[in-house]
CSV table of C-alpha atoms in Angstrom, one decimal:
chain,number,residue,atom,x,y,z
A,1,MET,CA,0.0,0.0,0.0
A,2,ARG,CA,3.0,2.3,0.6
A,3,ASN,CA,3.8,2.4,-3.1
A,4,LEU,CA,0.2,3.0,-4.0
A,5,THR,CA,0.0,6.0,-1.7
A,6,GLY,CA,3.2,7.3,-3.2
A,7,ILE,CA,1.7,7.0,-6.7
A,8,ILE,CA,-1.4,9.0,-5.7
A,9,LEU,CA,0.7,11.7,-4.0
A,10,PHE,CA,3.0,11.9,-7.0
A,11,LEU,CA,0.1,12.5,-9.3
A,12,VAL,CA,-1.7,15.0,-7.0
A,13,ILE,CA,1.5,17.1,-6.6
A,14,LEU,CA,2.3,17.3,-10.3
A,15,LEU,CA,-1.2,17.6,-11.6
A,16,PRO,CA,-1.6,21.4,-11.0
A,17,VAL,CA,2.0,22.3,-12.1
A,18,PRO,CA,1.1,23.8,-15.5
A,19,LEU,CA,-1.4,26.0,-13.8
A,20,LEU,CA,1.2,27.3,-11.3
A,21,VAL,CA,4.3,27.4,-13.4
A,22,LYS,CA,4.1,29.9,-16.3
A,23,SER,CA,7.6,29.3,-17.7
A,24,ASP,CA,7.6,27.5,-21.0
A,25,PHE,CA,11.2,26.3,-20.4
A,26,TRP,CA,10.2,24.5,-17.2
A,27,ILE,CA,7.0,23.0,-18.5
A,28,THR,CA,8.9,21.7,-21.6
A,29,TRP,CA,11.7,20.3,-19.3
A,30,LEU,CA,9.1,18.6,-17.0
A,31,THR,CA,7.3,17.2,-20.1
A,32,LEU,CA,10.4,15.7,-21.5
A,33,ALA,CA,11.4,14.3,-18.1
A,34,LEU,CA,8.0,12.6,-17.9
A,35,PHE,CA,8.4,11.3,-21.5
A,36,TYR,CA,11.7,9.6,-20.6
A,37,ALA,CA,10.2,8.4,-17.3
A,38,TRP,CA,7.6,6.5,-19.4
A,39,LEU,CA,10.3,5.1,-21.7
A,40,GLY,CA,12.4,4.1,-18.7
A,41,GLN,CA,9.3,2.4,-17.2
A,42,ALA,CA,9.0,0.3,-20.4
A,43,TRP,CA,12.6,-0.8,-20.2
A,44,ASN,CA,12.5,-1.4,-16.4
A,45,LEU,CA,9.6,-3.8,-16.8
A,46,LEU,CA,11.8,-6.1,-18.9
A,47,GLY,CA,15.3,-5.2,-17.6
A,48,GLY,CA,14.6,-4.4,-14.0
A,49,TYR,CA,12.0,-7.0,-13.2
A,50,GLY,CA,12.8,-9.6,-15.8
A,51,GLY,CA,16.6,-9.3,-15.9
A,52,GLN,CA,16.6,-9.1,-19.7
A,53,PHE,CA,18.9,-6.1,-20.5
A,54,SER,CA,18.0,-4.7,-23.9
A,55,PHE,CA,20.5,-2.5,-25.7
A,56,GLY,CA,18.0,-1.8,-28.5
A,57,HIS,CA,14.7,-0.6,-27.1
A,58,ALA,CA,14.7,2.0,-29.9
A,59,LEU,CA,13.4,-1.0,-32.0
A,60,PHE,CA,10.1,-0.7,-30.2
A,61,PHE,CA,10.1,3.1,-29.8
A,62,GLY,CA,10.8,3.6,-33.5
A,63,THR,CA,8.2,1.0,-34.6
A,64,GLY,CA,5.5,2.9,-32.6
A,65,ALA,CA,6.7,6.2,-33.9
A,66,TYR,CA,6.7,5.2,-37.5
A,67,CYS,CA,3.4,3.3,-37.3
A,68,THR,CA,1.7,6.5,-36.1
A,69,ALA,CA,3.4,8.8,-38.5
A,70,VAL,CA,2.9,6.6,-41.6
A,71,LEU,CA,-0.8,6.0,-40.7
A,72,GLN,CA,-1.4,9.8,-40.3
A,73,VAL,CA,0.7,11.0,-43.2
A,74,GLN,CA,0.1,8.3,-45.8
A,75,PHE,CA,-3.4,7.2,-44.9
A,76,GLY,CA,-4.9,10.1,-43.0
A,77,LEU,CA,-5.8,8.0,-40.0
A,78,ASN,CA,-6.8,9.6,-36.8
A,79,ALA,CA,-4.0,10.1,-34.2
A,80,TRP,CA,-5.9,8.1,-31.5
A,81,ALA,CA,-6.2,5.2,-33.8
A,82,GLY,CA,-2.5,5.5,-34.7
A,83,PHE,CA,-1.7,5.6,-31.0
A,84,ALA,CA,-3.5,2.3,-30.5
A,85,MET,CA,-1.9,0.8,-33.6
A,86,ALA,CA,1.6,1.9,-32.4
A,87,ALA,CA,1.2,-0.2,-29.2
A,88,ILE,CA,-0.1,-3.2,-31.2
A,89,ALA,CA,2.7,-3.0,-33.8
A,90,ALA,CA,5.5,-2.5,-31.2
A,91,GLY,CA,4.1,-5.3,-29.1
A,92,ALA,CA,4.0,-7.6,-32.2
A,93,VAL,CA,7.7,-6.7,-33.0
A,94,GLY,CA,8.4,-7.6,-29.3
A,95,ALA,CA,6.6,-10.9,-29.7
A,96,ALA,CA,8.5,-11.7,-32.9
A,97,THR,CA,11.9,-10.7,-31.4
A,98,GLY,CA,11.2,-12.6,-28.2
A,99,TRP,CA,10.2,-15.8,-30.1
A,100,LEU,CA,13.4,-15.7,-32.2
A,101,VAL,CA,15.7,-14.9,-29.3
A,102,PHE,CA,14.2,-16.8,-26.3
A,103,ARG,CA,13.4,-19.9,-28.5
A,104,TYR,CA,17.1,-20.5,-28.8
A,105,GLY,CA,17.9,-19.7,-25.2
A,106,LEU,CA,19.8,-16.4,-25.8
A,107,ARG,CA,20.1,-14.3,-22.7
A,108,GLY,CA,22.5,-11.9,-21.0
A,109,SER,CA,24.9,-10.1,-23.3
A,110,TYR,CA,23.6,-12.2,-26.3
A,111,PHE,CA,20.1,-10.9,-25.8
A,112,ALA,CA,21.4,-7.3,-25.4
A,113,LEU,CA,23.4,-7.5,-28.6
A,114,VAL,CA,20.6,-9.1,-30.6
A,115,THR,CA,18.2,-6.3,-29.7
A,116,LEU,CA,20.8,-3.8,-30.7
A,117,ALA,CA,21.3,-5.6,-34.0
A,118,PHE,CA,17.5,-5.6,-34.7
A,119,ALA,CA,17.3,-1.9,-34.0
A,120,GLU,CA,20.1,-1.3,-36.5
A,121,VAL,CA,18.4,-3.5,-39.1
A,122,PHE,CA,15.1,-1.5,-38.7
A,123,ARG,CA,17.1,1.7,-39.0
A,124,ILE,CA,18.5,0.6,-42.3
A,125,LEU,CA,15.2,-0.6,-43.6
A,126,SER,CA,13.4,2.7,-42.7
A,127,ASN,CA,16.2,4.5,-44.6
A,128,THR,CA,15.2,2.5,-47.7
A,129,PHE,CA,11.5,2.5,-48.1
A,130,ALA,CA,9.6,5.5,-49.6
A,131,PHE,CA,6.5,5.2,-47.3
A,132,THR,CA,8.7,5.9,-44.3
A,133,GLY,CA,10.2,9.0,-46.0
A,134,ALA,CA,13.5,7.1,-46.4
A,135,GLY,CA,16.4,9.2,-45.0
A,136,VAL,CA,14.4,12.4,-45.1
A,137,GLY,CA,11.8,11.2,-42.5
A,138,LEU,CA,8.2,12.1,-42.1
A,139,LEU,CA,6.7,15.5,-41.2
A,140,VAL,CA,3.4,15.1,-39.5
A,141,PRO,CA,0.9,18.0,-40.3
A,142,LEU,CA,0.0,20.3,-37.5
A,143,LYS,CA,-3.7,20.0,-36.6
A,144,PRO,CA,-4.1,21.3,-33.1
A,145,GLY,CA,-6.8,19.7,-31.1
A,146,ILE,CA,-7.4,16.8,-28.7
A,147,ALA,CA,-8.9,14.8,-31.6
A,148,GLN,CA,-5.5,14.7,-33.2
A,149,LEU,CA,-3.5,14.3,-30.0
A,150,GLN,CA,-2.0,17.7,-30.6
A,151,PHE,CA,-2.1,20.5,-28.2
A,152,GLU,CA,-1.5,24.2,-28.6
A,153,THR,CA,0.6,24.4,-25.4
A,154,LYS,CA,3.0,22.1,-23.7
A,155,ALA,CA,0.6,21.8,-20.8
A,156,GLY,CA,-1.6,19.3,-22.8
A,157,PHE,CA,1.4,17.1,-23.4
A,158,PHE,CA,2.4,17.4,-19.8
A,159,TRP,CA,-0.9,16.1,-18.6
A,160,LEU,CA,-1.0,13.3,-21.2
A,161,LEU,CA,2.5,12.1,-20.2
A,162,LEU,CA,1.7,12.5,-16.5
A,163,ALA,CA,-1.3,10.2,-17.1
A,164,LEU,CA,0.9,7.7,-18.9
A,165,VAL,CA,3.6,7.8,-16.2
A,166,GLY,CA,0.8,7.3,-13.6
A,167,PHE,CA,-0.4,4.3,-15.6
A,168,GLY,CA,3.2,3.0,-15.8
A,169,LEU,CA,3.5,3.3,-12.0
A,170,LEU,CA,0.3,1.3,-11.5
A,171,ILE,CA,1.6,-1.4,-13.9
A,172,THR,CA,4.8,-1.8,-12.0
A,173,TRP,CA,2.9,-1.7,-8.7
A,174,TRP,CA,0.6,-4.5,-10.0
A,175,LEU,CA,3.7,-6.4,-11.2
A,176,GLU,CA,5.1,-6.4,-7.7
A,177,HIS,CA,1.9,-7.9,-6.3
A,178,SER,CA,0.9,-10.3,-9.1
A,179,ARG,CA,1.6,-13.9,-9.9
A,180,PHE,CA,3.0,-12.9,-13.3
A,181,GLY,CA,5.4,-10.5,-11.5
A,182,ALA,CA,6.5,-13.2,-9.1
A,183,ARG,CA,7.2,-15.5,-12.1
A,184,LEU,CA,9.1,-12.8,-13.9
A,185,MET,CA,11.3,-12.0,-10.9
A,186,ALA,CA,11.9,-15.7,-10.3
A,187,VAL,CA,13.2,-16.0,-13.9
A,188,ARG,CA,15.4,-12.9,-13.3
A,189,GLU,CA,16.9,-14.4,-10.1
A,190,ASN,CA,17.5,-18.0,-11.5
A,191,GLU,CA,16.0,-19.2,-14.7
A,192,ASP,CA,16.8,-22.9,-14.0
A,193,ALA,CA,15.4,-22.8,-10.5
A,194,ALA,CA,12.2,-21.1,-11.8
A,195,ARG,CA,11.8,-23.8,-14.4
A,196,ALA,CA,12.1,-26.4,-11.7
A,197,LEU,CA,9.3,-24.7,-9.7
A,198,GLY,CA,7.0,-24.9,-12.7
A,199,VAL,CA,7.5,-21.5,-14.3
A,200,ASP,CA,7.8,-21.4,-18.1
A,201,PRO,CA,10.7,-18.9,-18.7
A,202,PHE,CA,10.1,-18.7,-22.4
A,203,GLN,CA,6.4,-17.7,-22.0
A,204,THR,CA,7.1,-15.4,-19.1
A,205,LYS,CA,10.0,-13.5,-20.8
A,206,LEU,CA,8.0,-13.3,-24.1
A,207,LEU,CA,5.0,-11.7,-22.4
A,208,ALA,CA,7.3,-9.3,-20.6
A,209,LEU,CA,9.0,-8.3,-23.9
A,210,MET,CA,5.6,-7.8,-25.6
A,211,LEU,CA,4.3,-5.5,-22.8
A,212,SER,CA,7.6,-3.6,-22.6
A,213,GLY,CA,7.6,-3.2,-26.4
A,214,ALA,CA,4.0,-2.0,-26.5
A,215,MET,CA,4.8,0.6,-23.8
A,216,ALA,CA,7.9,1.8,-25.7
A,217,GLY,CA,5.8,2.0,-28.9
A,218,ILE,CA,3.3,4.2,-27.1
A,219,GLY,CA,6.3,6.5,-26.2
A,220,GLY,CA,7.1,6.6,-30.0
A,221,ALA,CA,3.5,7.7,-30.8
A,222,VAL,CA,3.6,10.5,-28.2
A,223,TYR,CA,7.0,11.6,-29.5
A,224,VAL,CA,5.6,12.0,-33.0
A,225,GLN,CA,2.8,14.2,-31.8
A,226,LEU,CA,5.1,16.2,-29.6
A,227,PHE,CA,7.7,17.0,-32.3
A,228,LEU,CA,5.7,16.3,-35.5
A,229,TYR,CA,8.7,14.7,-37.1
A,230,ILE,CA,10.5,11.4,-37.2
A,231,ASP,CA,13.4,10.0,-39.1
A,232,PRO,CA,15.4,6.7,-39.0
A,233,ASN,CA,18.2,8.1,-36.8
A,234,ILE,CA,15.8,9.4,-34.2
A,235,ALA,CA,13.5,6.4,-34.3
A,236,TYR,CA,16.0,3.6,-34.3
A,237,GLY,CA,19.3,5.3,-33.4
A,238,PRO,CA,21.2,4.6,-30.2
A,239,ALA,CA,20.2,7.7,-28.3
A,240,MET,CA,16.7,6.4,-27.4
A,241,SER,CA,18.0,3.0,-26.4
A,242,VAL,CA,20.7,4.6,-24.2
A,243,GLU,CA,18.2,6.9,-22.5
A,244,ALA,CA,15.7,4.1,-22.0
A,245,LEU,CA,18.2,1.9,-20.1
A,246,LEU,CA,20.0,4.8,-18.3
A,247,VAL,CA,16.8,6.1,-16.7
A,248,PRO,CA,16.0,3.0,-14.6
A,249,ILE,CA,19.7,2.3,-13.9
A,250,ILE,CA,20.2,5.8,-12.4
A,251,GLY,CA,16.9,5.7,-10.6
A,252,GLY,CA,16.9,2.1,-9.4
A,253,LEU,CA,16.4,-1.1,-11.3
A,254,GLY,CA,13.3,-3.2,-10.5
A,255,THR,CA,11.6,-0.5,-8.4
A,256,VAL,CA,8.3,1.3,-8.9
A,257,PHE,CA,9.7,4.9,-8.7
A,258,GLY,CA,13.2,4.2,-10.0
A,259,PRO,CA,12.5,5.3,-13.6
A,260,VAL,CA,10.8,8.5,-12.5
A,261,LEU,CA,13.7,9.4,-10.2
A,262,GLY,CA,16.1,8.5,-12.9
A,263,ALA,CA,14.4,10.5,-15.6
A,264,PHE,CA,14.4,13.7,-13.5
A,265,GLY,CA,17.9,13.1,-12.3
A,266,LEU,CA,19.3,12.3,-15.8
A,267,HIS,CA,17.7,15.4,-17.4
A,268,ALA,CA,18.9,17.7,-14.6
A,269,ILE,CA,22.5,16.4,-15.2
A,270,ALA,CA,22.0,16.7,-19.0
A,271,GLU,CA,20.8,20.3,-18.7
A,272,ILE,CA,23.8,21.2,-16.5
A,273,GLY,CA,26.1,19.5,-19.0
A,274,ARG,CA,24.7,21.5,-21.9
A,275,VAL,CA,25.2,24.7,-20.0
A,276,ILE,CA,28.8,23.9,-19.1
A,277,LEU,CA,29.9,22.0,-22.2
A,278,GLY,CA,27.7,23.4,-24.9
A,279,ASP,CA,25.7,21.5,-27.5
A,280,ALA,CA,28.4,19.6,-29.4
A,281,PRO,CA,26.9,16.7,-31.4
A,282,GLY,CA,27.3,13.4,-29.6
A,283,LEU,CA,28.5,15.0,-26.4
A,284,ASN,CA,25.4,13.9,-24.5
A,285,LEU,CA,26.2,10.2,-25.3
A,286,VAL,CA,29.7,10.7,-23.8
A,287,VAL,CA,28.2,12.2,-20.7
A,288,TYR,CA,25.7,9.4,-20.4
A,289,GLY,CA,28.5,6.8,-20.9
A,290,VAL,CA,30.5,8.3,-18.1
A,291,LEU,CA,27.4,8.5,-15.9
A,292,LEU,CA,26.6,4.9,-16.5
A,293,VAL,CA,30.0,3.7,-15.5
A,294,LEU,CA,29.9,5.8,-12.3
A,295,MET,CA,26.5,4.5,-11.4
A,296,VAL,CA,27.4,0.9,-11.9
A,297,LEU,CA,30.6,1.4,-9.8
A,298,PHE,CA,29.4,3.5,-6.9
A,299,LEU,CA,25.5,3.4,-6.9
A,300,PRO,CA,24.5,0.0,-8.2
A,301,ASN,CA,21.1,0.3,-6.6
A,302,GLY,CA,20.5,3.8,-8.1
A,303,LEU,CA,19.0,6.9,-6.5
A,304,PHE,CA,16.1,5.0,-5.1
A,305,GLY,CA,18.5,2.6,-3.3
A,306,LEU,CA,20.6,5.6,-2.0
A,307,GLY,CA,17.5,7.3,-0.7
A,308,LYS,CA,16.3,4.1,1.2
A,309,LEU,CA,19.8,3.6,2.6
A,310,SER,CA,20.0,7.2,3.8
A,311,LEU,CA,16.6,7.0,5.5
A,312,ARG,CA,17.5,3.7,7.1
A,313,ARG,CA,20.7,5.2,8.5
A,314,LEU,CA,18.9,8.3,9.7
A,315,PHE,CA,16.1,6.5,11.5
A,316,GLY,CA,18.5,3.8,12.7
A,317,LYS,CA,20.7,6.4,14.4
A,318,GLY,CA,17.6,8.1,15.8
A,319,GLY,CA,16.4,4.8,17.2
A,320,ARG,CA,19.7,4.0,18.9
A,321,ALA,CA,20.0,7.5,20.3
A,322,HIS,CA,16.5,7.2,21.7
A,323,ALA,CA,17.3,3.9,23.3
């Protein structure tokens, strides 16, 4: 119940922010932080709770983004329908990827490298076909209005992404209290022992990859409406994959609030880095790489783990002093 109360408080505190904060800079910053929190939640479901580290989550993000953009630009489909189709298409790609990878028992670094390879294959393919705009990409027409999932101000996107992040928090909360979540975490801890207890690792990991892929695909659909543009390097390039995995690692793997903490922390660091180092191309990936190494070495449990440790020490000292 503690996590559920925290989710409610988180939503209640952030809900009125656009009404209180008038700065476009801060609303945009918070909106992007929520966007990456959602993307991190998608990765955390598979990597944090399932122990399947993906280096190519852009595969699912890009599929969702292109599905929405192509349906809107080439076929004039409503953005809400494209939103739903993005989740279905990305989930289907997740199912196909999982069937190919898990069927042959690939895991660990092999799984990570295969997802990275698939993302690169999709990037090359999207550079080739005319209906994806090839290397030029697709520009989505501006049609402001909730019917097209486009808003005249960033506040609309803030509330949309806040709702999605809240939904993601509920999914992870459910995961921690469900039989499926117990099976998934058992597979993460010891796949052979889980199998001996009657858990089907193939089915469990496949379902987790489908759900994670669908969530990342929804992130792609939101990105298209937010920026009205997508190209192969944005959709399937390494940047999205790196941010998707960094967010939960920084915040805390396999925790409900880890991706949210990680998203806000990562983008605070990125903003400071831009101010100090400028906007040189690729510099953010260098900063992220250094940050990843430092987190693995010194804070393996992320910011969430650091916060819990600090509180434990604080109250522990208080308890001894009182005694």
